[in-house]
Tab-separated table of C-alpha atoms in Angstrom:
chain	number	residue	atom	x	y	z
G	217	MET	CA	0.020	0.029	-0.013
G	218	THR	CA	1.450	3.310	-1.082
G	219	MET	CA	1.819	6.392	1.055
G	220	PRO	CA	-0.627	8.509	-0.938
G	221	THR	CA	-3.241	5.735	-0.457
G	222	LEU	CA	-2.837	5.838	3.343
G	223	ARG	CA	-3.002	9.675	3.313
G	224	ARG	CA	-6.298	9.562	1.204
G	225	ARG	CA	-7.774	6.974	3.609
G	226	ALA	CA	-6.981	9.066	6.606
G	227	LEU	CA	-8.557	12.131	5.049
G	228	LEU	CA	-11.649	10.235	4.210
G	229	ALA	CA	-11.943	8.790	7.775
G	230	GLY	CA	-11.556	12.304	9.180
G	231	ALA	CA	-14.205	13.777	6.996
G	232	ALA	CA	-16.521	10.858	7.940
G	233	ALA	CA	-15.918	11.508	11.599
G	234	CYS	CA	-16.851	15.223	11.068
G	235	VAL	CA	-20.059	14.168	9.343
G	236	ALA	CA	-20.993	11.823	12.141
G	237	LEU	CA	-20.593	14.433	14.952
G	238	PRO	CA	-23.831	15.836	16.296
G	239	ALA	CA	-24.689	19.498	15.397
G	240	SER	CA	-24.161	20.552	19.011
G	241	ALA	CA	-20.564	19.294	18.884
G	242	GLN	CA	-19.872	21.161	15.650
G	243	ARG	CA	-20.874	24.674	16.738
G	244	PRO	CA	-20.999	26.084	20.238
G	245	ALA	CA	-24.376	26.801	21.921
G	246	PRO	CA	-25.586	30.436	21.489
G	247	ARG	CA	-24.514	32.629	24.608
G	248	PRO	CA	-27.442	33.597	26.700
G	249	ILE	CA	-28.564	37.197	27.152
G	250	ALA	CA	-29.114	38.155	30.785
G	251	ILE	CA	-32.070	40.249	32.018
G	252	ALA	CA	-31.998	41.245	35.717
G	253	GLN	CA	-35.077	41.717	37.986
G	254	LEU	CA	-34.743	43.067	41.496
G	255	VAL	CA	-37.368	41.480	43.779
G	256	ASP	CA	-38.391	42.943	47.243
G	257	THR	CA	-38.699	40.174	49.816
G	258	SER	CA	-39.450	42.583	52.778
G	259	SER	CA	-42.454	41.666	54.915
G	260	ALA	CA	-44.376	44.737	53.741
G	261	GLU	CA	-43.922	43.935	50.051
G	262	GLN	CA	-43.268	40.224	49.631
G	263	ASP	CA	-46.866	39.388	48.684
G	264	VAL	CA	-46.800	41.898	45.853
G	265	ALA	CA	-43.364	40.837	44.681
G	266	LYS	CA	-44.180	37.088	44.744
G	267	ASP	CA	-47.020	37.410	42.368
G	268	PHE	CA	-45.262	39.773	40.059
G	269	VAL	CA	-42.103	37.722	39.721
G	270	ILE	CA	-44.208	34.562	39.075
G	271	GLY	CA	-45.573	36.222	36.054
G	272	ALA	CA	-42.122	37.378	34.916
G	273	ARG	CA	-40.658	33.854	35.268
G	274	ALA	CA	-43.638	32.360	33.312
G	275	ALA	CA	-43.042	34.901	30.547
G	276	TRP	CA	-39.297	34.290	30.143
G	277	GLN	CA	-39.709	30.549	30.280
G	278	ASP	CA	-42.403	30.925	27.555
G	279	ILE	CA	-40.082	33.087	25.518
G	280	ASN	CA	-37.227	30.605	25.797
G	281	SER	CA	-39.437	27.655	24.943
G	282	ARG	CA	-40.170	29.435	21.627
G	283	GLY	CA	-36.546	30.081	20.656
G	284	GLY	CA	-35.573	32.906	22.988
G	285	LEU	CA	-34.354	36.126	21.460
G	286	ARG	CA	-33.484	35.242	17.829
G	287	GLY	CA	-32.284	31.853	18.918
G	288	ARG	CA	-30.347	33.064	21.999
G	289	PRO	CA	-31.745	32.051	25.397
G	290	VAL	CA	-32.706	34.648	27.872
G	291	GLN	CA	-31.305	34.158	31.448
G	292	HIS	CA	-33.649	35.689	33.923
G	293	LEU	CA	-31.726	36.865	36.994
G	294	ALA	CA	-34.156	37.360	39.884
G	295	LEU	CA	-32.196	39.229	42.519
G	296	GLU	CA	-33.867	39.171	46.021
G	297	VAL	CA	-33.441	42.269	48.191
G	298	ASP	CA	-34.733	43.151	51.592
G	299	GLY	CA	-36.069	46.557	50.535
G	300	SER	CA	-33.247	48.666	52.053
G	301	ALA	CA	-31.234	51.132	50.157
G	302	ALA	CA	-28.033	49.190	50.874
G	303	ALA	CA	-29.438	45.859	49.454
G	304	VAL	CA	-30.616	47.821	46.351
G	305	GLN	CA	-27.131	49.116	45.932
G	306	GLN	CA	-25.522	45.780	46.287
G	307	ALA	CA	-27.878	44.153	43.785
G	308	TRP	CA	-27.275	46.970	41.361
G	309	GLN	CA	-23.514	46.541	41.668
G	310	SER	CA	-23.859	42.850	40.771
G	311	VAL	CA	-25.870	43.780	37.697
G	312	ARG	CA	-23.457	46.583	36.743
G	313	ASP	CA	-20.453	44.108	37.012
G	314	ASN	CA	-22.176	41.350	34.838
G	315	PRO	CA	-21.275	42.015	31.162
G	316	ALA	CA	-23.917	39.538	30.015
G	317	CYS	CA	-26.738	41.556	31.503
G	318	VAL	CA	-28.150	44.049	28.917
G	319	ALA	CA	-31.146	45.411	30.902
G	320	LEU	CA	-33.056	45.490	34.145
G	321	SER	CA	-36.747	44.596	33.907
G	322	GLY	CA	-39.782	44.419	36.180
G	323	THR	CA	-38.182	45.718	39.359
G	324	VAL	CA	-40.817	45.172	42.185
G	325	SER	CA	-41.915	46.583	44.716
G	326	ASP	CA	-42.582	50.308	44.223
G	327	PRO	CA	-40.213	51.446	47.004
G	328	VAL	CA	-37.437	49.312	45.492
G	329	ALA	CA	-38.221	50.453	42.096
G	330	THR	CA	-38.093	54.021	43.248
G	331	LEU	CA	-34.693	53.443	45.001
G	332	LEU	CA	-33.269	51.844	41.911
G	333	ALA	CA	-34.549	54.575	39.541
G	334	ALA	CA	-32.932	57.164	41.775
G	335	ARG	CA	-29.713	55.179	41.905
G	336	LEU	CA	-29.443	54.855	38.096
G	337	GLN	CA	-30.231	58.514	37.600
G	338	GLN	CA	-27.562	59.598	40.012
G	339	GLU	CA	-24.909	57.378	38.355
G	340	GLY	CA	-26.065	58.153	34.872
G	341	ALA	CA	-25.892	54.429	34.341
G	342	ALA	CA	-26.030	53.319	30.700
G	343	ILE	CA	-28.510	50.486	31.227
G	344	ALA	CA	-32.347	50.344	30.577
G	345	HIS	CA	-34.690	49.892	33.498
G	346	ALA	CA	-37.758	48.623	31.734
G	347	ALA	CA	-41.301	48.184	33.138
G	348	PRO	CA	-40.721	48.603	36.838
G	349	TRP	CA	-43.653	48.331	39.285
G	350	LEU	CA	-43.521	52.133	39.964
G	351	GLN	CA	-46.672	53.326	41.824
G	352	ALA	CA	-45.646	56.618	43.412
G	353	ALA	CA	-45.641	59.846	41.294
G	354	SER	CA	-42.286	60.901	42.726
G	355	VAL	CA	-40.196	59.369	40.006
G	356	GLU	CA	-40.039	61.750	36.982
G	357	PRO	CA	-39.522	60.192	33.517
G	358	ASP	CA	-35.813	60.075	32.545
G	359	GLU	CA	-33.503	58.432	30.159
G	360	HIS	CA	-32.983	55.270	32.212
G	361	THR	CA	-36.405	54.199	33.514
G	362	PHE	CA	-39.291	53.293	31.353
G	363	ALA	CA	-42.533	52.775	33.336
G	364	ILE	CA	-45.374	51.243	31.414
G	365	PHE	CA	-48.039	50.783	34.106
G	366	ALA	CA	-50.485	53.327	35.452
G	367	GLY	CA	-49.221	54.643	38.829
G	368	ARG	CA	-50.986	55.354	42.123
G	369	ARG	CA	-52.180	58.876	41.039
G	370	GLU	CA	-53.761	57.563	37.775
G	371	GLN	CA	-55.353	54.690	39.565
G	372	ILE	CA	-56.835	57.029	42.178
G	373	GLY	CA	-57.967	59.570	39.555
G	374	HIS	CA	-59.698	56.798	37.562
G	375	ALA	CA	-61.402	55.365	40.608
G	376	LEU	CA	-62.574	58.699	41.958
G	377	LYS	CA	-63.761	59.862	38.544
G	378	THR	CA	-65.859	56.789	38.206
G	379	LEU	CA	-67.317	57.158	41.655
G	380	SER	CA	-67.915	60.949	41.407
G	381	VAL	CA	-70.257	60.527	38.534
G	382	GLY	CA	-72.929	59.607	41.082
G	383	GLY	CA	-72.804	63.051	42.825
G	384	MET	CA	-70.233	62.021	45.503
G	385	GLN	CA	-68.835	65.089	47.286
G	386	GLU	CA	-66.364	63.563	49.791
G	387	VAL	CA	-64.159	60.625	49.999
G	388	GLY	CA	-62.042	58.960	52.743
G	389	ALA	CA	-58.524	57.530	52.478
G	390	VAL	CA	-57.115	54.849	54.812
G	391	PHE	CA	-53.316	54.394	54.784
G	392	ALA	CA	-52.275	51.009	56.183
G	393	SER	CA	-49.421	52.551	58.113
G	394	ALA	CA	-47.361	55.769	58.402
G	395	ARG	CA	-45.058	54.397	55.674
G	396	GLU	CA	-47.940	54.346	53.033
G	397	ALA	CA	-49.174	57.715	54.333
G	398	ARG	CA	-45.612	59.256	53.771
G	399	LEU	CA	-45.311	57.693	50.278
G	400	TYR	CA	-48.793	58.359	48.892
G	401	ARG	CA	-50.605	61.074	50.741
G	402	GLU	CA	-49.764	63.665	48.255
G	403	ASP	CA	-51.016	61.511	45.359
G	404	VAL	CA	-54.364	61.073	47.116
G	405	ALA	CA	-54.703	64.673	48.072
G	406	ARG	CA	-53.988	65.932	44.479
G	407	SER	CA	-56.421	63.462	42.885
G	408	ALA	CA	-59.229	64.355	45.358
G	409	ALA	CA	-58.609	68.223	44.822
G	410	GLY	CA	-58.565	67.736	41.051
G	411	LEU	CA	-62.083	66.285	41.177
G	412	LYS	CA	-63.201	68.874	43.842
G	413	LEU	CA	-63.850	66.243	46.544
G	414	ARG	CA	-63.542	66.842	50.207
G	415	LEU	CA	-60.964	64.350	51.697
G	416	ALA	CA	-60.672	62.834	55.096
G	417	THR	CA	-57.725	60.577	55.959
G	418	TRP	CA	-56.836	57.899	58.608
G	419	THR	CA	-53.534	56.159	59.219
G	420	GLY	CA	-53.318	52.700	60.701
G	421	ASP	CA	-51.044	52.015	63.586
G	422	GLY	CA	-51.323	48.223	63.910
G	423	ASP	CA	-54.514	46.266	63.740
G	424	LEU	CA	-56.658	47.761	60.900
G	425	ALA	CA	-59.725	45.988	62.208
G	426	ARG	CA	-59.802	48.359	65.271
G	427	LEU	CA	-59.582	51.323	62.898
G	428	GLY	CA	-62.507	49.950	60.794
G	429	GLN	CA	-64.592	49.600	63.876
G	430	ARG	CA	-63.804	53.155	64.978
G	431	LEU	CA	-64.892	54.887	61.860
G	432	GLY	CA	-68.230	56.598	62.824
G	433	PRO	CA	-71.406	57.367	60.991
G	434	ALA	CA	-70.011	60.546	59.603
G	435	THR	CA	-67.275	58.663	57.677
G	436	PRO	CA	-67.544	58.964	53.940
G	437	ALA	CA	-69.252	56.043	52.210
G	438	VAL	CA	-66.367	55.510	49.860
G	439	LEU	CA	-62.879	54.753	51.336
G	440	LEU	CA	-59.767	54.539	49.315
G	441	PHE	CA	-57.314	51.997	50.795
G	442	ILE	CA	-53.605	52.299	50.347
G	443	GLY	CA	-51.808	49.243	51.682
G	444	GLY	CA	-51.320	45.501	51.320
G	445	THR	CA	-53.703	42.583	51.157
G	446	PRO	CA	-53.540	41.504	54.915
G	447	GLU	CA	-54.249	44.990	56.126
G	448	LEU	CA	-57.141	45.282	53.694
G	449	VAL	CA	-58.682	42.050	55.168
G	450	GLN	CA	-58.397	43.524	58.622
G	451	LEU	CA	-60.064	46.793	57.657
G	452	THR	CA	-62.980	45.113	56.007
G	453	GLN	CA	-63.414	42.773	58.868
G	454	GLY	CA	-63.752	45.882	61.138
G	455	LEU	CA	-66.079	47.657	58.747
G	456	ASP	CA	-68.240	44.479	58.462
G	457	ARG	CA	-69.257	45.039	62.132
G	458	GLN	CA	-70.781	48.312	61.442
G	459	SER	CA	-74.381	48.945	60.318
G	460	ARG	CA	-73.523	51.564	57.684
G	461	GLN	CA	-72.664	50.235	54.151
G	462	ARG	CA	-69.337	51.418	52.874
G	463	TYR	CA	-67.314	50.726	49.743
G	464	VAL	CA	-63.586	50.242	49.887
G	465	VAL	CA	-61.528	51.016	46.784
G	466	ALA	CA	-58.093	49.345	46.907
G	467	MET	CA	-55.030	50.071	44.737
G	468	ALA	CA	-53.214	47.647	42.437
G	469	ASP	CA	-51.016	46.132	45.205
G	470	VAL	CA	-53.947	44.098	46.502
G	471	ASN	CA	-54.802	40.529	45.552
G	472	LEU	CA	-58.544	40.199	45.568
G	473	HIS	CA	-58.422	36.353	45.513
G	474	THR	CA	-56.407	36.331	48.677
G	475	VAL	CA	-58.673	38.828	50.268
G	476	SER	CA	-61.540	36.409	49.655
G	477	GLN	CA	-59.552	33.386	51.028
G	478	MET	CA	-58.670	35.271	54.077
G	479	GLY	CA	-62.329	36.186	54.861
G	480	GLY	CA	-62.245	39.796	53.797
G	481	GLY	CA	-65.011	41.724	52.091
G	482	ARG	CA	-67.760	39.570	53.369
G	483	SER	CA	-70.202	42.445	53.926
G	484	THR	CA	-68.161	45.393	52.622
G	485	PRO	CA	-67.819	45.545	48.875
G	486	VAL	CA	-64.150	45.884	47.655
G	487	ILE	CA	-63.180	47.330	44.393
G	488	ALA	CA	-59.602	47.128	43.165
G	489	THR	CA	-58.034	49.272	40.554
G	490	GLN	CA	-55.466	47.559	38.331
G	491	PRO	CA	-53.187	48.799	35.459
G	492	VAL	CA	-53.612	45.604	33.421
G	493	PRO	CA	-56.654	43.976	31.807
G	494	MET	CA	-58.886	41.519	33.630
G	495	VAL	CA	-57.217	38.113	33.918
G	496	THR	CA	-60.405	36.744	32.224
G	497	ALA	CA	-59.949	39.059	29.122
G	498	ALA	CA	-59.773	37.672	25.683
G	499	LEU	CA	-56.760	39.621	24.668
G	500	PRO	CA	-54.012	37.421	23.118
G	501	VAL	CA	-51.443	38.355	25.854
G	502	VAL	CA	-54.001	37.454	28.640
G	503	ARG	CA	-54.938	34.171	26.938
G	504	ARG	CA	-51.230	33.290	26.605
G	505	TYR	CA	-50.606	34.217	30.263
G	506	ARG	CA	-53.399	31.992	31.495
G	507	GLU	CA	-52.228	29.033	29.388
G	508	VAL	CA	-48.533	29.403	30.437
G	509	LEU	CA	-49.334	30.016	34.119
G	510	ALA	CA	-51.535	26.855	34.222
G	511	ARG	CA	-48.892	24.872	32.534
G	512	LEU	CA	-45.831	26.043	34.595
G	513	PHE	CA	-47.153	27.191	38.002
G	514	ASP	CA	-49.674	25.999	40.470
G	515	GLU	CA	-51.015	29.544	40.928
G	516	PRO	CA	-54.399	31.156	40.104
G	517	PRO	CA	-54.362	33.981	37.534
G	518	VAL	CA	-54.289	37.433	39.326
G	519	ALA	CA	-53.630	40.921	38.204
G	520	LEU	CA	-50.122	41.261	39.646
G	521	SER	CA	-48.575	38.159	38.011
G	522	LEU	CA	-50.276	39.337	34.724
G	523	ALA	CA	-48.455	42.615	35.153
G	524	GLY	CA	-45.156	40.725	35.671
G	525	PHE	CA	-45.979	38.620	32.495
G	526	ILE	CA	-46.648	41.819	30.515
G	527	ALA	CA	-43.472	43.603	31.770
G	528	ALA	CA	-41.148	40.739	30.552
G	529	HIS	CA	-42.959	40.492	27.171
G	530	TYR	CA	-42.762	44.312	26.710
G	531	THR	CA	-38.939	44.049	27.441
G	532	PHE	CA	-38.704	41.186	24.896
G	533	GLU	CA	-40.572	43.047	22.177
G	534	VAL	CA	-38.218	46.068	22.502
G	535	LEU	CA	-35.189	43.747	22.420
G	536	ASN	CA	-36.498	41.848	19.496
G	537	ASP	CA	-36.681	45.050	17.435
G	538	ILE	CA	-32.962	45.608	17.756
G	539	GLU	CA	-31.314	44.630	14.474
G	540	ALA	CA	-27.888	43.969	15.886
G	541	ALA	CA	-26.923	41.648	18.785
G	542	PRO	CA	-28.322	43.368	21.995
G	543	THR	CA	-25.767	45.269	24.058
G	544	ARG	CA	-26.427	47.672	26.972
G	545	ALA	CA	-25.893	50.638	24.710
G	546	ASN	CA	-28.190	49.668	21.820
G	547	THR	CA	-30.790	48.196	24.217
G	548	LEU	CA	-30.893	51.505	26.085
G	549	ALA	CA	-31.183	53.507	22.856
G	550	ALA	CA	-34.011	51.230	21.793
G	551	PHE	CA	-35.970	51.992	24.989
G	552	GLN	CA	-35.140	55.655	24.701
G	553	ARG	CA	-37.144	55.909	21.488
G	554	ARG	CA	-40.212	55.283	23.609
G	555	ARG	CA	-42.203	53.970	20.699
G	556	ASP	CA	-45.724	52.656	21.242
G	557	VAL	CA	-45.627	48.780	21.548
G	558	ASP	CA	-48.521	46.390	21.202
G	559	VAL	CA	-48.005	43.508	23.600
G	560	GLY	CA	-50.603	40.942	22.454
G	561	GLY	CA	-53.383	43.495	22.564
G	562	PHE	CA	-52.159	45.463	25.609
G	563	ARG	CA	-50.964	48.799	24.128
G	564	VAL	CA	-47.912	50.396	25.877
G	565	SER	CA	-47.831	54.166	25.485
G	566	PHE	CA	-45.686	56.657	27.263
G	567	GLU	CA	-48.384	59.359	27.149
G	568	ARG	CA	-49.434	59.404	30.799
G	569	HIS	CA	-53.002	60.216	30.084
G	570	GLY	CA	-53.236	57.180	27.908
G	571	ARG	CA	-52.080	54.605	30.563
G	572	PHE	CA	-54.535	51.761	31.088
G	573	VAL	CA	-56.535	51.360	34.265
G	574	THR	CA	-59.490	49.100	34.957
G	575	GLN	CA	-61.467	47.911	37.991
G	576	SER	CA	-62.378	44.582	39.512
G	577	MET	CA	-64.928	43.957	42.396
G	578	LEU	CA	-64.963	41.333	45.010
G	579	THR	CA	-68.579	40.113	45.534
G	580	ALA	CA	-69.991	38.909	48.805
G	581	ASP	CA	-69.756	35.278	47.564
G	582	GLY	CA	-66.123	35.540	46.885
G	583	ARG	CA	-66.139	36.072	43.079
G	584	VAL	CA	-63.988	38.633	41.297
G	585	VAL	CA	-65.909	40.478	38.605
G	586	GLY	CA	-65.136	43.444	36.374
């Protein structure tokens, strides 16, 4: 056997070996793109954050199951913080030092989102902060944070405008604690003044059931409630013991299903405002949310997890519109264009007056209708 023949056989064998290798061995797997989400686990906000992050996780898993971002998987980094400024700073530093992370998305709760927005603005950080759960009106629009949900002031304005049609002249506001009063008193006062309604306020200092029992006959028939789900349950249980009928209007941080499970709202109707569609809506994004949630999580559909789902899909839509490979710079530039985006029938617009608000009501038999 001649030397050329041996060489030819070796070349043929090598070529056959290359053909036989699986595709995964021939080319490296695409590098993932990281998206970070700060999640508030403090006792005051953990219920809100839990639901919101479930929706975000469901969305990113759904997106990855359908090919990710142009074939690249999205790594969802949920960073838990205790709500303090120090914890937010530490989490932000870990994001800043991670070159694979191109954006922040869906920061929750409102206080943590507010802290992070202020930090990014102070540092002039070149990273997008997309779709945070910002409820206070204290954060002004800037070139880093892109809030897509109606905040506290818009929710209150919508609720009061709806109720004032019936000739209502006064409204009450109950803050679950001094913390909520400090954060949101100005939003409530401005909304009531804008609708020419007299405003009476109360601040809880512990058991809201006692406060509910103390509200006398002169208390307005409609009470805005600013606080969490457990405190709302306590308030309604106190109001249930009174003879006068009152209506409690809660903001978007409240989970009506949990209110019902905990025995709240038995005799006192509870109306909740929310910056997302009803979870029973026929919009494509809501249908997809229900299907994915049922498949991946043993959780009922609620407004807060729908908000997390929409936040993630909005972030994906903006990233998917970038022609080049996403980087922090071109991702930030894409968000800064602030174009209107249709997320499966939910329209994202940066015109404040156009932000979406709807309402749901907890009936005496425990059903949520809207």
